PDB file of C-alpha atoms and ligand atoms in Angstrom:
ATOM      1  CA  MET A 295      28.359  20.409  97.639  1.00 83.00           C
ATOM      2  CA  ILE A 296      26.465  17.902  95.498  1.00 88.00           C
ATOM      3  CA  LYS A 297      24.944  14.596  96.544  1.00 90.00           C
ATOM      4  CA  LEU A 298      23.498  12.205  94.012  1.00 86.00           C
ATOM      5  CA  ASP A 299      20.610   9.871  94.733  1.00 85.00           C
ATOM      6  CA  SER A 300      22.145   7.084  96.790  1.00 84.00           C
ATOM      7  CA  LYS A 301      19.409   4.603  95.954  1.00 88.00           C
ATOM      8  CA  GLY A 302      20.330   2.024  93.357  1.00 93.00           C
ATOM      9  CA  LEU A 303      19.443   2.281  89.701  1.00 96.00           C
ATOM     10  CA  PHE A 304      16.614   0.009  88.608  1.00 97.00           C
ATOM     11  CA  ILE A 305      17.506  -1.476  85.203  1.00 98.00           C
ATOM     12  CA  ILE A 306      15.017  -3.458  83.121  1.00 98.00           C
ATOM     13  CA  ILE A 307      16.312  -5.494  80.183  1.00 98.00           C
ATOM     14  CA  SER A 308      13.921  -7.038  77.676  1.00 98.00           C
ATOM     15  CA  GLY A 309      14.135  -8.503  74.205  1.00 97.00           C
ATOM     16  CA  PRO A 310      13.164 -11.671  72.374  1.00 95.00           C
ATOM     17  CA  SER A 311      14.270 -15.010  73.749  1.00 92.00           C
ATOM     18  CA  GLY A 312      17.740 -15.909  72.419  1.00 94.00           C
ATOM     19  CA  VAL A 313      18.787 -12.320  71.635  1.00 97.00           C
ATOM     20  CA  GLY A 314      21.557 -12.428  74.243  1.00 97.00           C
ATOM     21  CA  LYS A 315      20.026 -10.763  77.323  1.00 97.00           C
ATOM     22  CA  GLY A 316      21.446 -13.329  79.728  1.00 95.00           C
ATOM     23  CA  THR A 317      24.903 -13.166  78.143  1.00 97.00           C
ATOM     24  CA  ILE A 318      24.963  -9.357  78.314  1.00 98.00           C
ATOM     25  CA  CYS A 319      23.681  -9.294  81.913  1.00 97.00           C
ATOM     26  CA  GLN A 320      26.295 -11.807  83.100  1.00 96.00           C
ATOM     27  CA  SER A 321      29.038  -9.604  81.692  1.00 97.00           C
ATOM     28  CA  LEU A 322      27.597  -6.469  83.312  1.00 97.00           C
ATOM     29  CA  ILE A 323      27.465  -8.216  86.673  1.00 96.00           C
ATOM     30  CA  ALA A 324      31.021  -9.496  86.325  1.00 97.00           C
ATOM     31  CA  ASN A 325      32.274  -5.975  85.574  1.00 96.00           C
ATOM     32  CA  ASN A 326      30.149  -4.033  88.085  1.00 96.00           C
ATOM     33  CA  PRO A 327      30.160  -5.376  91.631  1.00 95.00           C
ATOM     34  CA  GLN A 328      27.410  -2.907  92.624  1.00 95.00           C
ATOM     35  CA  ILE A 329      24.992  -4.422  90.080  1.00 97.00           C
ATOM     36  CA  LYS A 330      22.885  -7.333  91.296  1.00 97.00           C
ATOM     37  CA  LEU A 331      20.730  -9.554  89.121  1.00 97.00           C
ATOM     38  CA  SER A 332      17.291 -10.411  90.428  1.00 98.00           C
ATOM     39  CA  VAL A 333      16.644 -14.162  90.242  1.00 98.00           C
ATOM     40  CA  SER A 334      13.121 -14.709  88.912  1.00 98.00           C
ATOM     41  CA  ALA A 335      10.698 -17.435  89.873  1.00 98.00           C
ATOM     42  CA  THR A 336       9.211 -19.588  87.117  1.00 98.00           C
ATOM     43  CA  THR A 337       7.022 -22.603  86.562  1.00 97.00           C
ATOM     44  CA  ARG A 338       8.867 -23.639  83.391  1.00 94.00           C
ATOM     45  CA  GLU A 339      10.921 -26.823  83.305  1.00 92.00           C
ATOM     46  CA  LYS A 340      14.491 -26.644  84.519  1.00 94.00           C
ATOM     47  CA  ARG A 341      16.985 -26.923  81.626  1.00 90.00           C
ATOM     48  CA  LYS A 342      19.997 -29.191  81.838  1.00 90.00           C
ATOM     49  CA  GLY A 343      22.680 -27.442  83.881  1.00 92.00           C
ATOM     50  CA  GLU A 344      20.336 -24.876  85.456  1.00 95.00           C
ATOM     51  CA  ILE A 345      20.461 -24.529  89.237  1.00 97.00           C
ATOM     52  CA  ASN A 346      17.517 -23.709  91.473  1.00 97.00           C
ATOM     53  CA  GLY A 347      18.100 -20.332  93.144  1.00 97.00           C
ATOM     54  CA  VAL A 348      20.821 -19.367  90.650  1.00 95.00           C
ATOM     55  CA  ASN A 349      19.151 -19.333  87.229  1.00 94.00           C
ATOM     56  CA  TYR A 350      15.591 -19.279  88.549  1.00 97.00           C
ATOM     57  CA  TYR A 351      13.558 -20.362  91.541  1.00 98.00           C
ATOM     58  CA  PHE A 352      11.720 -23.287  89.964  1.00 98.00           C
ATOM     59  CA  LEU A 353       8.230 -23.494  91.437  1.00 98.00           C
ATOM     60  CA  THR A 354       5.153 -25.589  90.808  1.00 97.00           C
ATOM     61  CA  LYS A 355       2.069 -23.763  89.517  1.00 97.00           C
ATOM     62  CA  GLU A 356       0.441 -24.164  92.935  1.00 98.00           C
ATOM     63  CA  ALA A 357       3.412 -22.681  94.780  1.00 98.00           C
ATOM     64  CA  PHE A 358       3.641 -19.795  92.298  1.00 98.00           C
ATOM     65  CA  GLU A 359      -0.052 -19.000  92.680  1.00 98.00           C
ATOM     66  CA  LYS A 360       0.281 -19.101  96.470  1.00 98.00           C
ATOM     67  CA  ASP A 361       3.115 -16.560  96.238  1.00 98.00           C
ATOM     68  CA  ILE A 362       0.956 -14.358  93.989  1.00 98.00           C
ATOM     69  CA  ALA A 363      -1.800 -14.437  96.599  1.00 98.00           C
ATOM     70  CA  LYS A 364       0.688 -13.528  99.343  1.00 98.00           C
ATOM     71  CA  GLY A 365       1.860 -10.492  97.307  1.00 98.00           C
ATOM     72  CA  GLU A 366       5.411 -11.820  97.036  1.00 98.00           C
ATOM     73  CA  PHE A 367       5.972 -10.574  93.455  1.00 98.00           C
ATOM     74  CA  LEU A 368       6.853  -7.102  92.261  1.00 98.00           C
ATOM     75  CA  GLU A 369       5.504  -8.192  88.877  1.00 98.00           C
ATOM     76  CA  TYR A 370       4.597 -11.469  87.225  1.00 98.00           C
ATOM     77  CA  ALA A 371       3.347 -12.579  83.823  1.00 97.00           C
ATOM     78  CA  ILE A 372       2.479 -15.624  81.804  1.00 95.00           C
ATOM     79  CA  VAL A 373       5.221 -15.877  79.169  1.00 91.00           C
ATOM     80  CA  HIS A 374       5.534 -18.243  76.189  1.00 82.00           C
ATOM     81  CA  ASN A 375       1.860 -19.212  76.312  1.00 76.00           C
ATOM     82  CA  ASN A 376       1.560 -21.013  79.587  1.00 87.00           C
ATOM     83  CA  GLU A 377       4.370 -20.535  82.092  1.00 94.00           C
ATOM     84  CA  TYR A 378       4.470 -18.103  84.997  1.00 97.00           C
ATOM     85  CA  TYR A 379       7.544 -15.897  85.452  1.00 97.00           C
ATOM     86  CA  GLY A 380       7.833 -13.363  88.285  1.00 98.00           C
ATOM     87  CA  THR A 381      10.193 -11.081  90.201  1.00 98.00           C
ATOM     88  CA  PRO A 382      10.419 -11.710  93.960  1.00 98.00           C
ATOM     89  CA  LYS A 383       9.723  -8.385  95.670  1.00 98.00           C
ATOM     90  CA  SER A 384      11.768  -8.383  98.879  1.00 97.00           C
ATOM     91  CA  PHE A 385      15.250  -8.887  97.364  1.00 97.00           C
ATOM     92  CA  VAL A 386      14.794  -6.108  94.804  1.00 97.00           C
ATOM     93  CA  LEU A 387      13.428  -3.541  97.238  1.00 96.00           C
ATOM     94  CA  SER A 388      16.083  -4.157  99.892  1.00 96.00           C
ATOM     95  CA  GLU A 389      18.968  -4.098  97.384  1.00 96.00           C
ATOM     96  CA  LEU A 390      17.762  -0.816  95.841  1.00 95.00           C
ATOM     97  CA  GLN A 391      17.467   0.677  99.321  1.00 93.00           C
ATOM     98  CA  ASN A 392      21.046  -0.453 100.077  1.00 94.00           C
ATOM     99  CA  GLY A 393      22.318   1.457  97.035  1.00 93.00           C
ATOM    100  CA  HIS A 394      22.843  -1.525  94.766  1.00 96.00           C
ATOM    101  CA  ASP A 395      21.770  -1.354  91.139  1.00 97.00           C
ATOM    102  CA  ILE A 396      19.327  -4.072  90.179  1.00 98.00           C
ATOM    103  CA  ILE A 397      18.841  -5.711  86.797  1.00 98.00           C
ATOM    104  CA  LEU A 398      15.613  -7.461  85.878  1.00 98.00           C
ATOM    105  CA  GLU A 399      15.621  -9.584  82.738  1.00 98.00           C
ATOM    106  CA  ILE A 400      11.890  -9.725  82.064  1.00 97.00           C
ATOM    107  CA  ASP A 401       9.272  -9.660  79.325  1.00 95.00           C
ATOM    108  CA  ILE A 402       7.227  -6.684  78.128  1.00 95.00           C
ATOM    109  CA  ASN A 403       4.218  -7.439  80.362  1.00 96.00           C
ATOM    110  CA  GLY A 404       6.452  -7.443  83.414  1.00 97.00           C
ATOM    111  CA  ALA A 405       8.285  -4.323  82.216  1.00 97.00           C
ATOM    112  CA  LEU A 406       4.987  -2.424  81.916  1.00 96.00           C
ATOM    113  CA  GLN A 407       4.034  -3.402  85.479  1.00 98.00           C
ATOM    114  CA  ILE A 408       7.416  -2.122  86.716  1.00 98.00           C
ATOM    115  CA  LYS A 409       7.019   1.121  84.739  1.00 97.00           C
ATOM    116  CA  LYS A 410       3.780   1.850  86.587  1.00 97.00           C
ATOM    117  CA  GLN A 411       5.437   1.402  89.972  1.00 97.00           C
ATOM    118  CA  PHE A 412       8.883   2.836  89.096  1.00 96.00           C
ATOM    119  CA  PRO A 413       8.519   5.395  86.299  1.00 93.00           C
ATOM    120  CA  ASN A 414      12.191   6.407  86.715  1.00 92.00           C
ATOM    121  CA  ALA A 415      13.555   2.921  86.097  1.00 96.00           C
ATOM    122  CA  LEU A 416      15.813   2.466  83.061  1.00 98.00           C
ATOM    123  CA  PHE A 417      14.216   0.382  80.291  1.00 98.00           C
ATOM    124  CA  ILE A 418      16.588  -1.135  77.716  1.00 98.00           C
ATOM    125  CA  PHE A 419      15.479  -3.297  74.793  1.00 98.00           C
ATOM    126  CA  ILE A 420      17.963  -5.703  73.173  1.00 98.00           C
ATOM    127  CA  MET A 421      17.346  -6.290  69.440  1.00 98.00           C
ATOM    128  CA  PRO A 422      18.794  -9.045  67.264  1.00 98.00           C
ATOM    129  CA  PRO A 423      20.666  -7.827  64.155  1.00 98.00           C
ATOM    130  CA  THR A 424      18.237  -9.944  62.054  1.00 97.00           C
ATOM    131  CA  ILE A 425      15.446 -12.430  62.776  1.00 96.00           C
ATOM    132  CA  GLU A 426      17.457 -15.083  60.912  1.00 96.00           C
ATOM    133  CA  GLU A 427      20.335 -14.541  63.370  1.00 97.00           C
ATOM    134  CA  LEU A 428      17.880 -14.845  66.281  1.00 96.00           C
ATOM    135  CA  LYS A 429      16.771 -18.209  64.908  1.00 95.00           C
ATOM    136  CA  SER A 430      20.326 -19.413  64.534  1.00 95.00           C
ATOM    137  CA  ARG A 431      21.241 -18.349  68.127  1.00 95.00           C
ATOM    138  CA  LEU A 432      18.225 -20.174  69.536  1.00 91.00           C
ATOM    139  CA  LEU A 433      18.990 -23.287  67.485  1.00 92.00           C
ATOM    140  CA  LYS A 434      22.645 -23.172  68.493  1.00 92.00           C
ATOM    141  CA  ARG A 435      21.735 -22.800  72.177  1.00 89.00           C
ATOM    142  CA  GLY A 436      19.711 -25.959  71.685  1.00 88.00           C
ATOM    143  CA  THR A 437      17.664 -25.634  74.867  1.00 86.00           C
ATOM    144  CA  GLU A 438      14.159 -25.746  73.358  1.00 85.00           C
ATOM    145  CA  SER A 439      12.097 -28.297  71.482  1.00 88.00           C
ATOM    146  CA  LYS A 440      10.652 -27.275  68.056  1.00 88.00           C
ATOM    147  CA  GLU A 441       7.279 -26.640  69.693  1.00 87.00           C
ATOM    148  CA  LYS A 442       8.792 -24.372  72.371  1.00 86.00           C
ATOM    149  CA  LEU A 443      10.738 -22.524  69.656  1.00 90.00           C
ATOM    150  CA  VAL A 444       7.460 -21.668  67.918  1.00 91.00           C
ATOM    151  CA  ASP A 445       6.137 -20.153  71.172  1.00 88.00           C
ATOM    152  CA  ARG A 446       9.335 -18.127  71.488  1.00 89.00           C
ATOM    153  CA  PHE A 447       9.022 -16.782  67.942  1.00 90.00           C
ATOM    154  CA  LYS A 448       5.376 -15.815  68.456  1.00 89.00           C
ATOM    155  CA  ASN A 449       6.479 -13.977  71.567  1.00 90.00           C
ATOM    156  CA  ALA A 450       9.388 -12.308  69.737  1.00 93.00           C
ATOM    157  CA  TYR A 451       6.932 -10.403  67.532  1.00 93.00           C
ATOM    158  CA  LYS A 452       4.860  -9.299  70.544  1.00 92.00           C
ATOM    159  CA  GLU A 453       7.994  -8.052  72.307  1.00 94.00           C
ATOM    160  CA  ILE A 454       9.469  -6.153  69.331  1.00 96.00           C
ATOM    161  CA  ASN A 455       6.068  -4.611  68.673  1.00 96.00           C
ATOM    162  CA  GLU A 456       6.251  -2.871  72.084  1.00 96.00           C
ATOM    163  CA  ILE A 457       9.743  -1.425  71.611  1.00 97.00           C
ATOM    164  CA  ASP A 458       8.435   2.144  71.975  1.00 97.00           C
ATOM    165  CA  LYS A 459       7.777   1.509  75.680  1.00 96.00           C
ATOM    166  CA  TYR A 460      11.560   1.402  76.307  1.00 98.00           C
ATOM    167  CA  ASN A 461      14.080   4.233  76.781  1.00 97.00           C
ATOM    168  CA  TYR A 462      16.927   2.691  74.787  1.00 98.00           C
ATOM    169  CA  VAL A 463      17.500   0.020  72.161  1.00 98.00           C
ATOM    170  CA  VAL A 464      20.786  -1.828  71.680  1.00 98.00           C
ATOM    171  CA  VAL A 465      21.342  -4.122  68.699  1.00 98.00           C
ATOM    172  CA  ASN A 466      23.271  -7.194  69.847  1.00 98.00           C
ATOM    173  CA  ASP A 467      25.328  -7.820  66.720  1.00 98.00           C
ATOM    174  CA  ASP A 468      28.890  -7.873  67.984  1.00 98.00           C
ATOM    175  CA  LEU A 469      28.606  -8.969  71.626  1.00 98.00           C
ATOM    176  CA  ASN A 470      31.400  -6.744  72.968  1.00 98.00           C
ATOM    177  CA  HIS A 471      29.973  -3.667  71.249  1.00 98.00           C
ATOM    178  CA  ALA A 472      26.543  -4.397  72.686  1.00 98.00           C
ATOM    179  CA  ILE A 473      27.934  -4.828  76.217  1.00 98.00           C
ATOM    180  CA  LYS A 474      29.838  -1.528  75.908  1.00 98.00           C
ATOM    181  CA  LYS A 475      26.683   0.257  74.763  1.00 98.00           C
ATOM    182  CA  VAL A 476      24.559  -1.058  77.632  1.00 98.00           C
ATOM    183  CA  GLN A 477      27.341  -0.101  80.059  1.00 98.00           C
ATOM    184  CA  ALA A 478      27.490   3.412  78.562  1.00 98.00           C
ATOM    185  CA  ILE A 479      23.711   3.801  78.913  1.00 98.00           C
ATOM    186  CA  ILE A 480      23.881   2.779  82.579  1.00 97.00           C
ATOM    187  CA  ASP A 481      26.796   5.149  83.244  1.00 96.00           C
ATOM    188  CA  ALA A 482      24.988   8.037  81.553  1.00 96.00           C
ATOM    189  CA  GLU A 483      21.770   7.333  83.442  1.00 96.00           C
ATOM    190  CA  LYS A 484      23.643   7.613  86.732  1.00 93.00           C
ATOM    191  CA  CYS A 485      24.826  11.102  85.762  1.00 94.00           C
ATOM    192  CA  LYS A 486      21.321  12.414  85.071  1.00 94.00           C
ATOM    193  CA  VAL A 487      20.518  15.757  86.671  1.00 94.00           C
ATOM    194  CA  SER A 488      17.284  14.223  87.911  1.00 91.00           C
ATOM    195  CA  ARG A 489      19.369  12.019  90.248  1.00 91.00           C
ATOM    196  CA  ILE A 490      20.595  15.062  92.203  1.00 92.00           C
ATOM    197  CA  GLU A 491      19.367  14.630  95.745  1.00 91.00           C
ATOM    198  CA  GLU A 492      21.082  17.636  97.262  1.00 93.00           C
ATOM    199  CA  LEU A 493      22.840  20.636  95.704  1.00 94.00           C
ATOM    200  CA  ASP A 494      23.919  23.392  98.070  1.00 94.00           C
ATOM    201  CA  LEU A 495      23.541  26.427  95.801  1.00 95.00           C
ATOM    202  CA  ASN A 496      24.072  28.879  98.669  1.00 95.00           C
ATOM    203  CA  THR A 497      27.577  27.514  99.279  1.00 94.00           C
ATOM    204  CA  VAL A 498      28.310  27.608  95.522  1.00 95.00           C
ATOM    205  CA  GLU A 499      27.178  31.247  95.373  1.00 96.00           C
ATOM    206  CA  GLU A 500      29.175  32.246  98.470  1.00 96.00           C
ATOM    207  CA  GLU A 501      32.344  30.586  97.217  1.00 96.00           C
ATOM    208  CA  ILE A 502      32.028  32.182  93.779  1.00 97.00           C
ATOM    209  CA  HIS A 503      31.415  35.565  95.387  1.00 97.00           C
ATOM    210  CA  GLU A 504      34.525  35.180  97.584  1.00 97.00           C
ATOM    211  CA  ILE A 505      36.662  34.251  94.567  1.00 98.00           C
ATOM    212  CA  ILE A 506      35.389  37.262  92.606  1.00 98.00           C
ATOM    213  CA  VAL A 507      36.189  39.593  95.527  1.00 97.00           C
ATOM    214  CA  GLU A 508      39.657  38.052  95.790  1.00 97.00           C
ATOM    215  CA  LEU A 509      40.272  38.378  92.032  1.00 98.00           C
ATOM    216  CA  LYS A 510      39.216  42.027  92.040  1.00 96.00           C
ATOM    217  CA  LYS A 511      41.767  42.933  94.741  1.00 94.00           C
TER     218      LYS A 511
HETATM  219  P1  LIG B 724      18.508 -14.699  76.093  1.00 84.72           P
HETATM  220  O1  LIG B 724      18.957 -14.584  77.532  1.00 84.72           O
HETATM  221  O2  LIG B 724      18.113 -13.389  75.500  1.00 84.72           O
HETATM  222  O3  LIG B 724      17.481 -15.750  75.877  1.00 84.72           O
HETATM  223  P2  LIG B 724      21.186 -15.833  75.693  1.00 84.72           P
HETATM  224  O4  LIG B 724      22.033 -14.870  76.448  1.00 84.72           O
HETATM  225  O5  LIG B 724      20.913 -17.176  76.286  1.00 84.72           O
HETATM  226  O6  LIG B 724      19.799 -15.153  75.241  1.00 84.72           O
HETATM  227  O7  LIG B 724      21.874 -16.013  74.259  1.00 84.72           O
HETATM  228  C1  LIG B 724      21.372 -16.940  73.306  1.00 84.72           C
HETATM  229  C2  LIG B 724      22.550 -17.592  72.576  1.00 84.72           C
HETATM  230  O8  LIG B 724      23.160 -16.624  71.714  1.00 84.72           O
HETATM  231  C3  LIG B 724      23.635 -18.097  73.519  1.00 84.72           C
HETATM  232  O9  LIG B 724      24.096 -19.325  73.024  1.00 84.72           O
HETATM  233  C4  LIG B 724      24.709 -17.012  73.446  1.00 84.72           C
HETATM  234  O10 LIG B 724      25.993 -17.542  73.679  1.00 84.72           O
HETATM  235  C5  LIG B 724      24.557 -16.501  72.012  1.00 84.72           C
HETATM  236  N1  LIG B 724      24.887 -15.075  71.825  1.00 84.72           N
HETATM  237  C6  LIG B 724      24.607 -14.026  72.632  1.00 84.72           C
HETATM  238  N2  LIG B 724      25.041 -12.871  72.094  1.00 84.72           N
HETATM  239  C7  LIG B 724      25.601 -13.176  70.908  1.00 84.72           C
HETATM  240  C8  LIG B 724      26.234 -12.410  69.859  1.00 84.72           C
HETATM  241  N3  LIG B 724      26.355 -11.084  69.936  1.00 84.72           N
HETATM  242  N4  LIG B 724      26.682 -13.062  68.783  1.00 84.72           N
HETATM  243  C9  LIG B 724      26.553 -14.410  68.678  1.00 84.72           C
HETATM  244  N5  LIG B 724      25.985 -15.210  69.607  1.00 84.72           N
HETATM  245  C10 LIG B 724      25.503 -14.597  70.724  1.00 84.72           C
HETATM  246  P1  LIG B 725      13.617 -18.403  79.448  1.00 84.72           P
HETATM  247  O1  LIG B 725      12.521 -19.407  79.613  1.00 84.72           O
HETATM  248  O2  LIG B 725      14.249 -18.429  78.086  1.00 84.72           O
HETATM  249  O3  LIG B 725      14.625 -18.436  80.580  1.00 84.72           O
HETATM  250  O4  LIG B 725      12.951 -16.973  79.599  1.00 84.72           O
HETATM  251  C1  LIG B 725      11.955 -16.600  78.772  1.00 84.72           C
HETATM  252  C2  LIG B 725      11.604 -15.149  78.950  1.00 84.72           C
HETATM  253  O5  LIG B 725      10.918 -14.949  80.167  1.00 84.72           O
HETATM  254  C3  LIG B 725      12.804 -14.222  79.035  1.00 84.72           C
HETATM  255  O6  LIG B 725      13.186 -13.826  77.755  1.00 84.72           O
HETATM  256  C4  LIG B 725      12.291 -13.074  79.832  1.00 84.72           C
HETATM  257  O7  LIG B 725      11.862 -12.031  78.971  1.00 84.72           O
HETATM  258  C5  LIG B 725      11.066 -13.611  80.561  1.00 84.72           C
HETATM  259  N1  LIG B 725      11.245 -13.562  82.007  1.00 84.72           N
HETATM  260  C6  LIG B 725      12.223 -14.143  82.755  1.00 84.72           C
HETATM  261  N2  LIG B 725      12.050 -13.841  84.053  1.00 84.72           N
HETATM  262  C7  LIG B 725      10.940 -13.073  84.138  1.00 84.72           C
HETATM  263  C8  LIG B 725      10.225 -12.450  85.228  1.00 84.72           C
HETATM  264  O8  LIG B 725      10.593 -12.522  86.395  1.00 84.72           O
HETATM  265  N3  LIG B 725       9.097 -11.759  84.905  1.00 84.72           N
HETATM  266  C9  LIG B 725       8.654 -11.628  83.630  1.00 84.72           C
HETATM  267  N4  LIG B 725       7.543 -10.898  83.433  1.00 84.72           N
HETATM  268  N5  LIG B 725       9.292 -12.190  82.594  1.00 84.72           N
HETATM  269  C10 LIG B 725      10.423 -12.907  82.836  1.00 84.72           C
END
């Protein structure tokens, strides 16, 4: 009687560095086997413990620019002053076509490029409870030098300033609450009337008519 859009949901998650995007996304993936995370390419340095092809595809600037020229990215941007970050196109498009939901964890410039191409994608912004808490999470993570932290804070303002480009905002105060909220947003999005691909109203009408006739007997 009713068929919902079988293509996957395209989910874009943004928010300042250190707000908890990665932590939230890992939990969503662990709890939803149909959700796949797109692995971005970047020219930034690999952090201790990061694995090429798992956390990012770590590329040289030359290799990244070659891939740009070949049209390999769905979107790309220069983030934190001087590093390229981009979403490889082929994985995302084939997974969406296969009915998987895809999450991109990207910055505002990338999100705007995706919005142009996929206006129906779901855009979620993750906010820190306070800027002080953001600082303490970044310091505790301990992955950036002081200089890199300054770049991240400059970027945090730029990102928060564009919050009105997103559909939803979730404050990541208590982690479990935030994960539940993002999950609820995704679940609700999947139930949107706009995702109806096929609704056989004639059959609905006929069946209702038959029931009315039967009830009137
Ligand atoms: P992002 O991917 O946005 O840069 P991460 O997911 O790496 O951020 O999180 C940054 C740090 O904050 C990590 O050390 C993570 O464990 C921690 N963190 C994430 N969410 C919370 C939270 N709700 N409360 C406290 N610490 C958190
Ligand atoms: P980090 O260097 O901390 O891993 O990531 C820094 C920021 O880069 C993230 O907060 C995220 O917003 C952004 N980012 C990561 N991957 C991509 C991508 O593929 N495209 C764009 N535009 N931004 C990305």
